[in-house]
CSV table of C-alpha atoms in Angstrom, one decimal:
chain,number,residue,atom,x,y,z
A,16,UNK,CA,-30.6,-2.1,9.2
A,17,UNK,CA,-30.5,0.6,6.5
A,18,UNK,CA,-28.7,1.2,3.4
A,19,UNK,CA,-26.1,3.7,4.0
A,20,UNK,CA,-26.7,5.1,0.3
A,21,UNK,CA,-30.0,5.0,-0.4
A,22,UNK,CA,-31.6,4.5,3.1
A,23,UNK,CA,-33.4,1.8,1.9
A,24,UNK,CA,-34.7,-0.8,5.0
A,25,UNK,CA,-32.6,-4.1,4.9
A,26,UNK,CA,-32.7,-8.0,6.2
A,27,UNK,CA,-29.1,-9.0,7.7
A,28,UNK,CA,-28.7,-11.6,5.0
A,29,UNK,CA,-29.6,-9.1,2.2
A,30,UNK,CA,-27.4,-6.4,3.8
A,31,UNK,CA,-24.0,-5.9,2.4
A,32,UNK,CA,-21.0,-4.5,4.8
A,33,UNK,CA,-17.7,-2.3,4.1
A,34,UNK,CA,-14.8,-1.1,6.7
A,35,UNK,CA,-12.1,0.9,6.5
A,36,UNK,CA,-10.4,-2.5,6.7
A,37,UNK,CA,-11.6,-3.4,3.4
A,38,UNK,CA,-9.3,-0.7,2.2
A,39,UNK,CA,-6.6,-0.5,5.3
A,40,UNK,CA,-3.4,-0.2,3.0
A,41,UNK,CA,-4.8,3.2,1.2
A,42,UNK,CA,-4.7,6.2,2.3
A,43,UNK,CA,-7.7,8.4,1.2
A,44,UNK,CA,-9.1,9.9,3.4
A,45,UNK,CA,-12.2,8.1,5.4
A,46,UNK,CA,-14.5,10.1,3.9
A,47,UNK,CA,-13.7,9.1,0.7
A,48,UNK,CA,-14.6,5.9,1.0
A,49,UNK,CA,-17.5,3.8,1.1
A,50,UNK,CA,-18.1,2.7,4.8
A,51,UNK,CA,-20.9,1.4,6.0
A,52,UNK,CA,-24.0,-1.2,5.4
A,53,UNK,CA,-25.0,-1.0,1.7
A,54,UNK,CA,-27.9,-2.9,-0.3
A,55,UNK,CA,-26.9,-5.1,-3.1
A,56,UNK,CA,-28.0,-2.7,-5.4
A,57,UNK,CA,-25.7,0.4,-3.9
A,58,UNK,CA,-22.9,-2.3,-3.4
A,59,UNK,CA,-22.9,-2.9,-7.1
A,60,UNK,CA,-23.0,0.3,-8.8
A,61,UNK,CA,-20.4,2.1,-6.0
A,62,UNK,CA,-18.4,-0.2,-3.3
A,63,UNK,CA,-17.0,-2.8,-5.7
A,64,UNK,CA,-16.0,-0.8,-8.0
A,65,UNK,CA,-13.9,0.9,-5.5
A,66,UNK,CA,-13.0,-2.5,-3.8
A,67,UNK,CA,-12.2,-4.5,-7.1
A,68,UNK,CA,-10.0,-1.0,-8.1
A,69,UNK,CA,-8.2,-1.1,-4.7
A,70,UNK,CA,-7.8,-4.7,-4.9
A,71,UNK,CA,-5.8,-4.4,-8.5
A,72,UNK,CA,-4.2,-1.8,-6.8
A,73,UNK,CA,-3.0,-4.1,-4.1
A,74,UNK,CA,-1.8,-6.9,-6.8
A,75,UNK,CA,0.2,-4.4,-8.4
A,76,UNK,CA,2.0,-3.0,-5.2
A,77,UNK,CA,2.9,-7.4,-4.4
A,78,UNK,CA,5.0,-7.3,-7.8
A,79,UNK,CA,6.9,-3.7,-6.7
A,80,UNK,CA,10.4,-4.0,-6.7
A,81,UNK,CA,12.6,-2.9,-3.3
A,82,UNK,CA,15.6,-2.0,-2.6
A,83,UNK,CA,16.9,-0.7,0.7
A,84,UNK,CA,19.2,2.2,1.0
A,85,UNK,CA,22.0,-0.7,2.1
A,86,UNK,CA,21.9,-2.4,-1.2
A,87,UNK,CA,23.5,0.8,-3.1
A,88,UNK,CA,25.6,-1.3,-5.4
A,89,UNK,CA,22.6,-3.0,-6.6
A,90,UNK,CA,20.7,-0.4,-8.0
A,91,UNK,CA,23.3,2.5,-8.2
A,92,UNK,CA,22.4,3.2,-12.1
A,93,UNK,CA,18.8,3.6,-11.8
A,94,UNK,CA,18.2,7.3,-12.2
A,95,UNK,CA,16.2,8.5,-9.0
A,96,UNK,CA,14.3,11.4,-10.7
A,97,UNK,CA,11.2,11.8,-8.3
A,98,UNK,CA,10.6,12.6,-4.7
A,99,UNK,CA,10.8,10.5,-2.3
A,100,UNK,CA,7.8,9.2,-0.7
A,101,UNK,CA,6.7,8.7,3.0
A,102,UNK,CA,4.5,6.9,5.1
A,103,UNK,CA,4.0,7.5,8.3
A,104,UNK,CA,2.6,5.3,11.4
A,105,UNK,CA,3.0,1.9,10.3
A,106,UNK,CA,1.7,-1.1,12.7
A,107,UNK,CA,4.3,-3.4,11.6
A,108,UNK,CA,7.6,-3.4,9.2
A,109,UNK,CA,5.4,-5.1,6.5
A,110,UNK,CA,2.3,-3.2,7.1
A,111,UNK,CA,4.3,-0.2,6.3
A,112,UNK,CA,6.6,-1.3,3.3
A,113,UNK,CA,3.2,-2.7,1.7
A,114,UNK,CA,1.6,0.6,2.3
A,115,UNK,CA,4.5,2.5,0.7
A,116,UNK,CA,4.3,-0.1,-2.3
A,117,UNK,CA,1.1,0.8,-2.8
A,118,UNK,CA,1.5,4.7,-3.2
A,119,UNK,CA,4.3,3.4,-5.4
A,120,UNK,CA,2.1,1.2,-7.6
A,121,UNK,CA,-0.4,3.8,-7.8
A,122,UNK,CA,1.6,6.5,-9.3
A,123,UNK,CA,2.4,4.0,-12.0
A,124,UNK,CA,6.3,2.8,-10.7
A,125,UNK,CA,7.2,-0.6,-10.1
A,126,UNK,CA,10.5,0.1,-8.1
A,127,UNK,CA,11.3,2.1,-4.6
A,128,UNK,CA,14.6,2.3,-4.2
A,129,UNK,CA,16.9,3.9,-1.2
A,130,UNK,CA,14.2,2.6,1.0
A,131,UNK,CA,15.0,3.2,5.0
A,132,UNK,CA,13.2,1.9,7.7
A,133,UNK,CA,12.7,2.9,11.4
A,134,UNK,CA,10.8,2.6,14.2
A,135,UNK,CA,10.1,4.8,17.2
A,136,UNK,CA,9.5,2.9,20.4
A,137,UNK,CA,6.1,4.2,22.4
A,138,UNK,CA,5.8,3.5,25.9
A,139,UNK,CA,2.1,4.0,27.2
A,140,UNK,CA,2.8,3.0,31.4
A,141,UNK,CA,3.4,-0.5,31.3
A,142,UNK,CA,2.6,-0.9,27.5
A,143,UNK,CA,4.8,-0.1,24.6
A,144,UNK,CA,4.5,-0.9,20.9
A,145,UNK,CA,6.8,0.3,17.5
A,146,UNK,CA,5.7,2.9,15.7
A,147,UNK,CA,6.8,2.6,11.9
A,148,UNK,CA,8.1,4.6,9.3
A,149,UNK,CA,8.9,4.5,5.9
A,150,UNK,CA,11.0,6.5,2.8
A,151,UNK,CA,12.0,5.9,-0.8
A,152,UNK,CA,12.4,6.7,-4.0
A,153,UNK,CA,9.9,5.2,-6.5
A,154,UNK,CA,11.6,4.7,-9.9
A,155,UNK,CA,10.8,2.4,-12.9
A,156,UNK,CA,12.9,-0.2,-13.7
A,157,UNK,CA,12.5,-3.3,-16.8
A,158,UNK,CA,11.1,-6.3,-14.6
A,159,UNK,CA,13.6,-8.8,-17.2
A,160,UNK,CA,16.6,-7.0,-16.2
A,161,UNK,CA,15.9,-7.2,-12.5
A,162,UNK,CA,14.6,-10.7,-12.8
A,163,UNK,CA,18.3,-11.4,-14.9
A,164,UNK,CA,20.3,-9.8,-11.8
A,165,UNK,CA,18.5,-12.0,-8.9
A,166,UNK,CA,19.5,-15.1,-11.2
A,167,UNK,CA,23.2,-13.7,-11.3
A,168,UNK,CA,23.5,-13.1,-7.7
A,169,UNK,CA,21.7,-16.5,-6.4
């Protein structure tokens, strides 16, 4: 085995490893990110710094608030002020919604609202799965206020 970075000879129990799993809710581009079998010493200085940033990353997006588009009355006096975001084929329904949480949570909101969902059937011969989709509009919102409305409405 060699070090990916520095192409340094490594053991197996010395040899460090990272996959696009490692970061499967992002969505740089492969390239971008460090893939491969790294020495402790490469490890250290580039992939967890990357992995501890998209791991805070991925905290943040558990804590984002949503709201689907049917739940109008809920959130009808937030002010929607950006673009809606997408993302595109999704595995599952929470694969996707986690995924657009996590765009959300790294442009700074803490809210999507109008949030639709939809899947598109895909039939290879005898095998078909659900290709997932999702849209909505990230917003900021105080966390007190929403926490004060789920009281209200348990």
């Amino acid at each position: 085995l060699q070090c990916t970075q520095c192409s340094e000879p490594l053991c197996k129990k010395c040899a460090q490893f990272s996959s696009l799993e490692n970061f499967s809710l992002s969505d740089a581009k492969p390239e971008t990110l460090p893939v491969g079998t790294f020495c402790s010493s490469c490890n250290d200085s580039q992939v967890s710094e990357q992995l501890d940033a998209y791991t805070e990353q991925a905290e943040k997006a558990r804590d984002v608030f949503i709201y689907y588009k049917a739940q109008s009355k809920e959130n009808r006096f937030i002010h929607r002020k950006e673009k809606p975001i997408k993302v595109k084929d999704g595995q599952d329904r929470d694969e996707t919604l986690m995924r657009l949480a996590f765009i959300a949570a790294r442009m700074n909101f803490n809210c999507i609202v109008d949030v639709e969902l939809t899947s598109t059937k895909q039939i290879n011969g005898g095998y078909q799965k659900a290709i997932w989709q999702a849209v909505g509009i990230p917003v900021n919102v105080d966390p007190k206020r929403i926490q004060a409305q789920l009281k209200v409405t348990e």
